[in-house]
Coordinates of N, CA and C in Angstrom, one line a residue:
P130 N -21.0 -26.1 16.5 CA -20.9 -26.2 15.0 C -20.0 -27.4 14.6
S131 N -20.3 -28.0 13.5 CA -19.4 -29.1 13.1 C -18.1 -28.6 12.6
A132 N -17.1 -29.6 12.5 CA -15.8 -29.2 12.0 C -15.8 -28.6 10.6
A133 N -16.8 -29.0 9.8 CA -16.9 -28.6 8.4 C -17.3 -27.1 8.4
S134 N -17.9 -26.6 9.4 CA -18.4 -25.2 9.4 C -17.3 -24.3 10.0
R135 N -16.2 -24.8 10.4 CA -15.1 -23.9 11.0 C -14.1 -23.7 9.9
C136 N -13.5 -22.4 10.0 CA -12.3 -22.1 9.1 C -11.2 -23.1 9.5
Q137 N -10.6 -23.8 8.6 CA -9.6 -24.8 8.8 C -8.3 -24.2 9.4
S138 N -8.1 -22.9 9.2 CA -6.9 -22.3 9.6 C -7.0 -21.5 10.9
C139 N -8.0 -20.6 10.9 CA -8.1 -19.7 12.1 C -9.1 -20.2 13.1
G140 N -10.0 -21.2 12.7 CA -10.9 -21.8 13.6 C -12.3 -21.1 13.8
D141 N -12.5 -20.0 13.1 CA -13.7 -19.2 13.2 C -14.9 -20.0 12.6
N142 N -16.0 -19.9 13.2 CA -17.2 -20.5 12.7 C -17.7 -19.8 11.4
R143 N -17.9 -20.6 10.4 CA -18.4 -20.0 9.2 C -19.1 -21.1 8.3
A144 N -19.9 -20.6 7.4 CA -20.5 -21.6 6.5 C -19.7 -22.1 5.4
D145 N -18.7 -21.3 5.0 CA -17.8 -21.7 3.9 C -16.3 -21.5 4.3
S146 N -15.6 -22.6 4.2 CA -14.1 -22.5 4.6 C -13.2 -22.5 3.3
T147 N -13.7 -21.8 2.3 CA -13.0 -21.7 1.0 C -11.6 -21.1 1.2
F148 N -11.5 -20.0 2.0 CA -10.4 -19.1 1.9 C -9.3 -19.4 2.9
C149 N -9.6 -19.9 4.1 CA -8.5 -20.2 5.1 C -8.2 -21.7 5.1
T150 N -7.1 -22.1 4.4 CA -6.8 -23.5 4.3 C -5.3 -23.8 4.5
T151 N -4.5 -22.8 4.9 CA -3.1 -23.0 5.0 C -2.7 -23.4 6.4
P152 N -2.0 -24.6 6.6 CA -1.5 -25.0 7.9 C -0.7 -23.9 8.5
K153 N -0.7 -23.8 9.9 CA 0.0 -22.8 10.5 C 1.5 -22.9 10.3
A154 N 2.1 -24.1 10.2 CA 3.5 -24.2 10.0 C 3.9 -23.6 8.7
D155 N 3.1 -23.9 7.6 CA 3.5 -23.3 6.3 C 3.3 -21.8 6.4
T156 N 2.3 -21.3 7.1 CA 2.0 -19.9 7.2 C 3.2 -19.2 7.8
E157 N 3.8 -19.7 8.9 CA 4.9 -19.1 9.6 C 6.1 -19.1 8.7
R158 N 6.3 -20.2 7.9 CA 7.5 -20.3 7.1 C 7.5 -19.2 6.0
S159 N 6.3 -18.8 5.5 CA 6.3 -17.9 4.5 C 6.1 -16.4 5.0
G160 N 6.1 -16.2 6.3 CA 5.9 -14.9 6.8 C 4.5 -14.4 6.7
L161 N 3.6 -15.4 6.8 CA 2.2 -15.0 6.6 C 1.5 -14.8 7.9
K162 N 0.4 -14.0 7.9 CA -0.3 -13.7 9.1 C -1.7 -14.2 9.0
Q163 N -2.2 -15.1 9.8 CA -3.6 -15.5 9.8 C -4.4 -14.6 10.6
I164 N -5.5 -14.1 10.0 CA -6.3 -13.1 10.6 C -7.7 -13.6 11.0
P165 N -7.9 -14.0 12.3 CA -9.2 -14.5 12.7 C -10.2 -13.3 12.6
D166 N -11.1 -13.2 11.7 CA -11.9 -12.1 11.5 C -13.3 -12.5 11.1
V167 N -14.2 -12.7 12.0 CA -15.5 -13.3 11.8 C -16.3 -12.4 10.8
A168 N -16.1 -11.1 11.1 CA -16.8 -10.1 10.2 C -16.5 -10.2 8.8
S169 N -15.2 -10.3 8.5 CA -14.7 -10.4 7.1 C -15.1 -11.7 6.5
H170 N -15.2 -12.8 7.3 CA -15.6 -14.1 6.8 C -17.0 -14.0 6.2
G171 N -17.8 -13.2 6.9 CA -19.2 -13.2 6.5 C -19.6 -12.1 5.5
A172 N -18.6 -11.2 5.3 CA -18.9 -10.0 4.5 C -18.4 -10.3 3.0
S173 N -18.8 -9.4 2.2 CA -18.3 -9.5 0.8 C -16.8 -9.3 0.8
I174 N -16.1 -10.2 0.0 CA -14.7 -10.2 0.0 C -14.2 -8.9 -0.7
M175 N -15.1 -8.3 -1.5 CA -14.7 -7.1 -2.2 C -14.5 -5.9 -1.3
T176 N -15.0 -5.9 -0.1 CA -15.0 -4.7 0.8 C -14.4 -5.0 2.1
S177 N -13.7 -6.1 2.3 CA -13.2 -6.5 3.6 C -11.8 -7.1 3.4
L178 N -11.1 -7.2 4.6 CA -9.8 -7.8 4.6 C -9.9 -9.3 4.2
L179 N -8.9 -9.7 3.5 CA -8.8 -11.1 3.2 C -8.5 -11.9 4.5
P180 N -9.1 -13.1 4.6 CA -8.9 -13.9 5.9 C -7.5 -14.2 6.2
A181 N -6.6 -14.3 5.2 CA -5.2 -14.6 5.5 C -4.4 -13.6 4.6
R182 N -3.3 -13.0 5.2 CA -2.6 -12.0 4.4 C -1.1 -12.2 4.7
A183 N -0.3 -11.7 3.8 CA 1.2 -11.8 3.9 C 1.7 -10.4 4.1
P184 N 2.2 -10.1 5.3 CA 2.7 -8.7 5.5 C 4.0 -8.5 4.6
P185 N 4.1 -7.4 3.9 CA 5.2 -7.2 3.1 C 6.6 -7.1 3.8
V186 N 7.6 -7.6 3.2 CA 9.0 -7.5 3.7 C 9.6 -6.3 3.0
A187 N 10.7 -5.8 3.5 CA 11.4 -4.7 3.0 C 11.8 -4.9 1.5
G188 N 11.4 -4.0 0.7 CA 11.7 -4.0 -0.7 C 10.9 -4.9 -1.6
E189 N 9.9 -5.6 -1.0 CA 9.1 -6.6 -1.8 C 8.2 -5.9 -2.8
S190 N 7.9 -6.6 -3.9 CA 7.0 -6.1 -4.9 C 5.6 -6.5 -4.5
L191 N 4.6 -5.7 -5.1 CA 3.2 -5.9 -4.8 C 2.8 -7.3 -5.3
L192 N 3.3 -7.7 -6.5 CA 2.9 -9.0 -7.1 C 3.4 -10.1 -6.1
S193 N 4.5 -10.0 -5.5 CA 5.0 -11.0 -4.6 C 4.1 -11.1 -3.4
V194 N 3.7 -9.9 -2.9 CA 2.8 -9.9 -1.7 C 1.5 -10.6 -2.0
V195 N 0.9 -10.3 -3.2 CA -0.3 -10.9 -3.6 C -0.1 -12.4 -3.8
R196 N 1.1 -12.8 -4.4 CA 1.3 -14.2 -4.6 C 1.4 -15.0 -3.3
R197 N 2.1 -14.4 -2.3 CA 2.3 -15.1 -1.0 C 0.9 -15.1 -0.2
T198 N 0.1 -14.1 -0.5 CA -1.2 -14.1 0.1 C -2.1 -15.2 -0.5
A199 N -1.9 -15.3 -1.8 CA -2.7 -16.4 -2.5 C -2.3 -17.8 -1.9
Y200 N -1.0 -18.0 -1.6 CA -0.5 -19.2 -1.0 C -1.2 -19.4 0.4
A201 N -1.3 -18.3 1.1 CA -1.9 -18.3 2.5 C -3.3 -18.8 2.4
M202 N -4.0 -18.5 1.3 CA -5.4 -18.8 1.2 C -5.6 -20.1 0.4
G203 N -4.5 -20.9 0.1 CA -4.6 -22.2 -0.5 C -4.7 -22.2 -2.0
Y204 N -4.4 -21.0 -2.6 CA -4.4 -20.9 -4.1 C -3.1 -21.2 -4.7
D205 N -3.0 -21.7 -5.9 CA -1.8 -21.9 -6.6 C -1.4 -20.8 -7.5
S206 N -2.2 -19.7 -7.5 CA -1.8 -18.6 -8.4 C -2.5 -17.3 -7.8
P207 N -1.8 -16.2 -8.0 CA -2.4 -14.9 -7.6 C -3.6 -14.5 -8.4
K208 N -3.8 -15.2 -9.5 CA -5.0 -14.8 -10.4 C -6.3 -14.9 -9.7
R209 N -6.4 -15.8 -8.7 CA -7.7 -15.9 -8.0 C -8.0 -14.7 -7.2
I210 N -6.9 -14.0 -6.6 CA -7.1 -12.8 -5.9 C -7.3 -11.6 -6.8
V211 N -6.5 -11.6 -7.9 CA -6.6 -10.5 -8.9 C -8.0 -10.5 -9.5
A212 N -8.6 -11.7 -9.7 CA -10.0 -11.7 -10.2 C -11.0 -11.0 -9.4
L213 N -10.8 -10.9 -8.1 CA -11.7 -10.2 -7.2 C -11.7 -8.7 -7.5
L214 N -10.7 -8.2 -8.2 CA -10.6 -6.8 -8.5 C -11.3 -6.4 -9.8
R215 N -11.8 -7.3 -10.6 CA -12.3 -7.0 -11.9 C -13.6 -6.2 -11.9
E216 N -14.3 -6.3 -10.8 CA -15.5 -5.5 -10.7 C -15.2 -4.0 -10.6
A217 N -13.9 -3.6 -10.2 CA -13.5 -2.2 -10.1 C -13.0 -1.7 -11.4
G218 N -12.9 -2.5 -12.4 CA -12.4 -2.1 -13.7 C -11.4 -3.0 -14.3
K219 N -10.7 -2.6 -15.3 CA -9.7 -3.4 -16.0 C -8.4 -3.5 -15.1
V220 N -8.0 -4.7 -14.8 CA -6.8 -4.9 -14.0 C -5.6 -4.8 -14.8
P221 N -4.6 -4.0 -14.4 CA -3.4 -3.8 -15.1 C -2.7 -5.1 -15.5
R222 N -2.1 -5.2 -16.7 CA -1.5 -6.5 -17.1 C -0.3 -6.8 -16.1
W223 N 0.3 -5.7 -15.6 CA 1.4 -5.9 -14.7 C 1.0 -5.3 -13.4
L224 N 0.8 -6.0 -12.3 CA 0.2 -5.5 -11.1 C 1.2 -4.6 -10.4
N225 N 2.5 -4.7 -10.6 CA 3.5 -3.8 -10.0 C 3.4 -2.4 -10.5
A226 N 2.6 -2.2 -11.6 CA 2.5 -0.8 -12.1 C 1.1 -0.2 -11.8
I227 N 0.3 -0.8 -10.9 CA -1.0 -0.3 -10.6 C -0.9 1.1 -10.1
E228 N -1.8 2.0 -10.5 CA -1.8 3.4 -10.1 C -2.7 3.6 -9.0
D229 N -2.7 4.8 -8.5 CA -3.6 5.2 -7.3 C -5.0 5.4 -7.8
T230 N -5.7 4.3 -8.0 CA -7.1 4.3 -8.5 C -8.0 3.7 -7.4
E231 N -9.2 3.6 -7.7 CA -10.2 2.9 -6.8 C -9.8 1.5 -6.7
M232 N -9.2 0.9 -7.7 CA -8.8 -0.5 -7.7 C -7.6 -0.7 -6.7
A233 N -6.7 0.3 -6.7 CA -5.6 0.2 -5.8 C -6.1 0.4 -4.3
H234 N -7.0 1.2 -4.1 CA -7.6 1.4 -2.8 C -8.2 0.1 -2.3
Q235 N -8.9 -0.5 -3.2 CA -9.6 -1.8 -2.9 C -8.6 -2.9 -2.6
L236 N -7.6 -3.0 -3.4 CA -6.6 -4.0 -3.1 C -5.8 -3.7 -1.8
A237 N -5.5 -2.5 -1.5 CA -4.9 -2.1 -0.3 C -5.7 -2.6 0.9
E238 N -7.0 -2.3 0.8 CA -7.9 -2.7 1.9 C -8.0 -4.2 2.1
M239 N -8.0 -5.0 1.0 CA -8.0 -6.4 1.0 C -6.7 -7.0 1.7
L240 N -5.6 -6.3 1.5 CA -4.3 -6.8 2.0 C -4.0 -6.2 3.4
G241 N -4.9 -5.3 3.9 CA -4.6 -4.7 5.2 C -3.6 -3.6 5.1
L242 N -3.4 -2.9 4.0 CA -2.4 -1.9 3.8 C -3.1 -0.5 3.6
T243 N -2.4 0.5 3.8 CA -2.8 1.8 3.3 C -2.4 2.0 1.8
T244 N -3.1 2.9 1.2 CA -2.8 3.1 -0.3 C -1.3 3.5 -0.4
S245 N -0.8 4.3 0.5 CA 0.6 4.7 0.4 C 1.5 3.6 0.6
E246 N 1.2 2.7 1.5 CA 2.0 1.4 1.7 C 2.0 0.6 0.4
L247 N 0.8 0.5 -0.2 CA 0.7 -0.3 -1.4 C 1.6 0.3 -2.5
T248 N 1.5 1.6 -2.6 CA 2.3 2.3 -3.7 C 3.8 2.0 -3.5
Q249 N 4.3 1.9 -2.3 CA 5.7 1.6 -2.1 C 6.1 0.2 -2.5
L250 N 5.1 -0.6 -2.8 CA 5.4 -2.0 -3.3 C 5.4 -2.0 -4.9
T251 N 5.2 -0.8 -5.5 CA 5.1 -0.8 -6.9 C 6.2 0.1 -7.5
I252 N 6.3 0.1 -8.8 CA 7.4 0.9 -9.5 C 7.2 2.4 -9.2
H253 N 6.0 2.8 -8.8 CA 5.8 4.2 -8.6 C 6.5 4.8 -7.4
R254 N 7.1 4.0 -6.6 CA 7.9 4.5 -5.5 C 9.2 5.2 -6.1
Y255 N 9.5 4.9 -7.4 CA 10.7 5.6 -8.0 C 10.3 6.8 -8.9
S256 N 9.1 7.1 -8.9 CA 8.6 8.1 -9.9 C 9.3 9.5 -9.7
G257 N 9.5 9.9 -8.5 CA 10.2 11.2 -8.2 C 11.6 11.2 -8.7
S258 N 12.3 10.1 -8.8 CA 13.7 10.0 -9.2 C 13.8 9.8 -10.7
L259 N 12.8 9.3 -11.3 CA 12.9 8.9 -12.8 C 12.3 10.0 -13.7
I260 N 11.4 10.8 -13.2 CA 10.7 11.7 -14.1 C 11.1 13.1 -13.7
A261 N 11.7 13.8 -14.7 CA 12.2 15.2 -14.4 C 11.0 16.2 -14.4
T262 N 11.0 17.0 -13.4 CA 9.9 18.0 -13.3 C 10.5 19.4 -12.9
P263 N 9.9 20.5 -13.3 CA 10.4 21.8 -12.9 C 10.5 21.9 -11.4
A264 N 11.4 22.7 -10.9 CA 11.6 22.9 -9.5 C 10.3 23.5 -8.8
T265 N 9.5 24.1 -9.6 CA 8.3 24.7 -9.0 C 7.1 23.8 -8.9
Q266 N 7.3 22.5 -9.4 CA 6.2 21.6 -9.4 C 6.6 20.4 -8.4
S267 N 5.6 19.8 -7.9 CA 5.8 18.7 -7.0 C 6.2 17.4 -7.8
P268 N 7.0 16.5 -7.2 CA 7.3 15.3 -8.0 C 6.1 14.5 -8.3
P269 N 6.1 13.9 -9.5 CA 4.9 13.1 -9.9 C 4.7 11.9 -9.0
A270 N 3.5 11.5 -8.8 CA 3.1 10.4 -7.9 C 3.2 9.1 -8.6
H271 N 3.2 9.1 -9.9 CA 3.3 7.8 -10.7 C 4.2 8.0 -11.9
C272 N 4.8 6.8 -12.2 CA 5.6 6.7 -13.5 C 4.6 6.7 -14.7
D273 N 4.9 7.5 -15.7 CA 4.0 7.5 -16.9 C 4.4 6.2 -17.7
R274 N 3.6 6.0 -18.7 CA 3.8 4.8 -19.5 C 5.2 4.7 -20.2
R275 N 5.7 5.9 -20.6 CA 7.0 5.9 -21.2 C 8.1 5.5 -20.2
S276 N 8.0 6.0 -19.0 CA 8.9 5.6 -18.0 C 8.8 4.2 -17.6
C277 N 7.6 3.6 -17.6 CA 7.4 2.2 -17.2 C 8.1 1.3 -18.3
Q278 N 8.0 1.7 -19.5 CA 8.6 0.9 -20.6 C 10.1 1.0 -20.7
Q279 N 10.5 2.2 -20.4 CA 12.0 2.5 -20.5 C 12.8 1.9 -19.4
Y280 N 12.2 2.0 -18.2 CA 13.0 1.7 -17.0 C 12.7 0.3 -16.3
F281 N 11.6 -0.3 -16.7 CA 11.3 -1.5 -16.0 C 10.9 -2.7 -17.0
V282 N 11.2 -3.9 -16.5 CA 10.8 -5.1 -17.2 C 9.6 -5.6 -16.5
S283 N 8.6 -6.1 -17.3 CA 7.4 -6.6 -16.7 C 7.4 -8.1 -16.5
Y284 N 8.5 -8.8 -16.9 CA 8.6 -10.2 -16.6 C 9.4 -10.4 -15.3
P285 N 9.2 -11.5 -14.7 CA 9.9 -11.8 -13.4 C 11.4 -12.0 -13.6
R286 N 12.2 -11.3 -12.8 CA 13.6 -11.5 -12.6 C 13.9 -11.7 -11.2
V287 N 14.7 -12.7 -10.8 CA 15.0 -13.0 -9.4 C 16.5 -13.3 -9.2
C288 N 16.9 -13.1 -7.9 CA 18.2 -13.6 -7.5 C 18.0 -14.8 -6.7
P289 N 18.4 -16.0 -7.2 CA 18.3 -17.2 -6.5 C 18.9 -17.2 -5.1
C290 N 20.1 -16.5 -5.0 CA 20.7 -16.5 -3.7 C 19.9 -15.7 -2.7
C291 N 19.3 -14.6 -3.1 CA 18.4 -13.9 -2.2 C 17.2 -14.7 -1.7
L292 N 16.6 -15.4 -2.6 CA 15.5 -16.3 -2.3 C 15.9 -17.4 -1.4
S293 N 17.1 -17.9 -1.6 CA 17.6 -19.0 -0.7 C 18.0 -18.5 0.7
D294 N 18.6 -17.3 0.7 CA 19.1 -16.8 2.0 C 18.1 -16.1 2.9
S295 N 17.0 -15.7 2.3 CA 16.0 -14.9 3.1 C 15.1 -15.8 4.0
A296 N 14.8 -15.3 5.2 CA 13.9 -16.0 6.1 C 12.5 -16.1 5.4
I297 N 12.2 -15.0 4.7 CA 10.9 -15.0 4.0 C 11.2 -14.7 2.5
P298 N 11.3 -15.8 1.7 CA 11.6 -15.6 0.3 C 10.6 -14.7 -0.4
A299 N 11.0 -13.7 -1.1 CA 10.0 -12.8 -1.8 C 10.7 -12.0 -2.9
D300 N 10.0 -11.7 -3.9 CA 10.5 -10.9 -5.0 C 10.7 -9.5 -4.6
R301 N 11.7 -8.9 -5.1 CA 12.0 -7.5 -4.8 C 11.6 -6.6 -6.0
I302 N 11.0 -5.4 -5.7 CA 10.6 -4.5 -6.8 C 11.8 -4.0 -7.5
L303 N 12.9 -3.9 -6.9 CA 14.1 -3.4 -7.6 C 14.6 -4.4 -8.7
W304 N 14.2 -5.6 -8.5 CA 14.6 -6.6 -9.6 C 14.0 -6.3 -10.9
S305 N 13.0 -5.5 -11.0 CA 12.3 -5.2 -12.2 C 12.9 -4.0 -12.9
F306 N 13.9 -3.3 -12.2 CA 14.5 -2.1 -12.7 C 15.5 -2.4 -13.8
R307 N 15.2 -2.1 -15.0 CA 15.9 -2.5 -16.2 C 17.4 -2.1 -16.1
P308 N 17.8 -0.9 -15.6 CA 19.2 -0.6 -15.6 C 20.1 -1.4 -14.6
V309 N 19.5 -2.1 -13.8 CA 20.2 -2.9 -12.8 C 20.0 -4.4 -13.0
P310 N 20.7 -5.0 -13.9 CA 20.5 -6.4 -14.2 C 21.2 -7.4 -13.3
V311 N 21.8 -6.9 -12.2 CA 22.5 -7.8 -11.3 C 21.9 -7.6 -9.9
C312 N 22.1 -8.5 -9.0 CA 21.7 -8.4 -7.6 C 22.7 -7.4 -6.9
I313 N 22.2 -6.4 -6.3 CA 23.1 -5.5 -5.6 C 23.7 -6.0 -4.4
H314 N 23.2 -7.2 -3.9 CA 23.8 -7.8 -2.7 C 24.8 -8.9 -3.0
H315 N 24.5 -9.7 -4.0 CA 25.4 -10.8 -4.4 C 26.2 -10.5 -5.6
G316 N 25.9 -9.5 -6.4 CA 26.7 -9.2 -7.6 C 26.4 -10.2 -8.7
L317 N 25.4 -11.0 -8.6 CA 25.1 -12.0 -9.6 C 24.0 -11.6 -10.6
P318 N 24.0 -12.0 -11.8 CA 23.0 -11.6 -12.8 C 21.6 -12.1 -12.3
L319 N 20.6 -11.2 -12.5 CA 19.3 -11.6 -12.1 C 18.8 -12.7 -13.2
V320 N 18.0 -13.6 -12.7 CA 17.6 -14.8 -13.6 C 16.2 -14.6 -14.0
S321 N 15.9 -14.7 -15.3 CA 14.5 -14.6 -15.8 C 14.0 -15.9 -16.3
L322 N 14.9 -16.9 -16.5 CA 14.6 -18.2 -17.0 C 14.6 -19.2 -15.9
C323 N 13.7 -20.1 -15.9 CA 13.7 -21.2 -14.9 C 13.9 -22.5 -15.6
P324 N 14.7 -23.4 -15.1 CA 15.0 -24.7 -15.7 C 13.7 -25.5 -15.9
G325 N 12.7 -25.3 -15.1 CA 11.5 -26.1 -15.2 C 10.3 -25.3 -15.9
C326 N 10.6 -24.1 -16.3 CA 9.5 -23.3 -16.9 C 10.0 -22.7 -18.3
S327 N 9.1 -22.6 -19.2 CA 9.5 -22.1 -20.5 C 8.5 -21.1 -21.0
P328 N 8.9 -19.9 -21.5 CA 10.3 -19.5 -21.5 C 10.8 -18.7 -20.3
R329 N 9.8 -18.2 -19.5 CA 10.2 -17.4 -18.3 C 9.5 -18.0 -17.0
H330 N 9.9 -17.5 -15.9 CA 9.4 -17.9 -14.6 C 7.8 -17.8 -14.7
T331 N 7.2 -18.8 -14.1 CA 5.7 -18.8 -14.0 C 5.3 -18.6 -12.6
D332 N 4.0 -18.3 -12.4 CA 3.5 -18.2 -11.0 C 3.8 -19.4 -10.2
A333 N 3.7 -20.6 -10.8 CA 3.9 -21.8 -10.1 C 5.4 -21.9 -9.5
C334 N 6.4 -21.6 -10.4 CA 7.7 -21.8 -9.9 C 8.1 -20.6 -8.9
L335 N 7.5 -19.4 -9.1 CA 7.8 -18.4 -8.2 C 7.1 -18.6 -6.8
L336 N 5.9 -19.2 -6.9 CA 5.2 -19.6 -5.7 C 6.1 -20.6 -4.9
N337 N 6.6 -21.6 -5.6 CA 7.5 -22.6 -4.9 C 8.7 -21.9 -4.3
A338 N 9.3 -20.9 -5.0 CA 10.4 -20.1 -4.4 C 10.0 -19.4 -3.2
D339 N 8.8 -18.7 -3.2 CA 8.3 -18.0 -2.1 C 8.0 -19.0 -0.9
R340 N 7.7 -20.2 -1.2 CA 7.5 -21.2 -0.2 C 8.8 -21.7 0.4
G341 N 9.9 -21.4 -0.3 CA 11.2 -21.8 0.2 C 11.7 -23.1 -0.4
N342 N 11.0 -23.6 -1.5 CA 11.4 -24.8 -2.2 C 12.4 -24.6 -3.3

């Protein structure tokens, strides 16, 4: 087969090399894992693993994982990956609040995660601590809408020092917890405004941060 019919990143033969375009050096820098998977290259992207994925790091948010995965696939925004979920229904405005639905199962499969692992990347990992329930009932599996609005911010907040110091720069799900406006490691206020973006961080600047720029 010609070079044009090979995946530019993993080398698999395929008719379309749209998805694997990240050089290996950049992949390693961002903690990304290239997955040579001929079956998934030829199958519907809706039901198979993405050709390149970013394994989550401790405490990372789901949106950050999707953003780093988008970078692995040569995209400038996670919107290209989120768009693949629209056939399963209405995509939540804030991906970090996605509930245990068919859409969550689908996204977990695309990222190579279990649904339980995906939930741990969302605000629902805190549901048992934030929602009071009778002792006779099991803790809730998800935060309700009121808890989401009361305890979490849906806009990006980051600790520049954490992003700078980490081997794999990534957003933390704890940074969205409203009662904690400072980094628990550095004691510095979390930043929601970017000098190059107005009024808040955009996917572009966060993607650059995840790349280590």
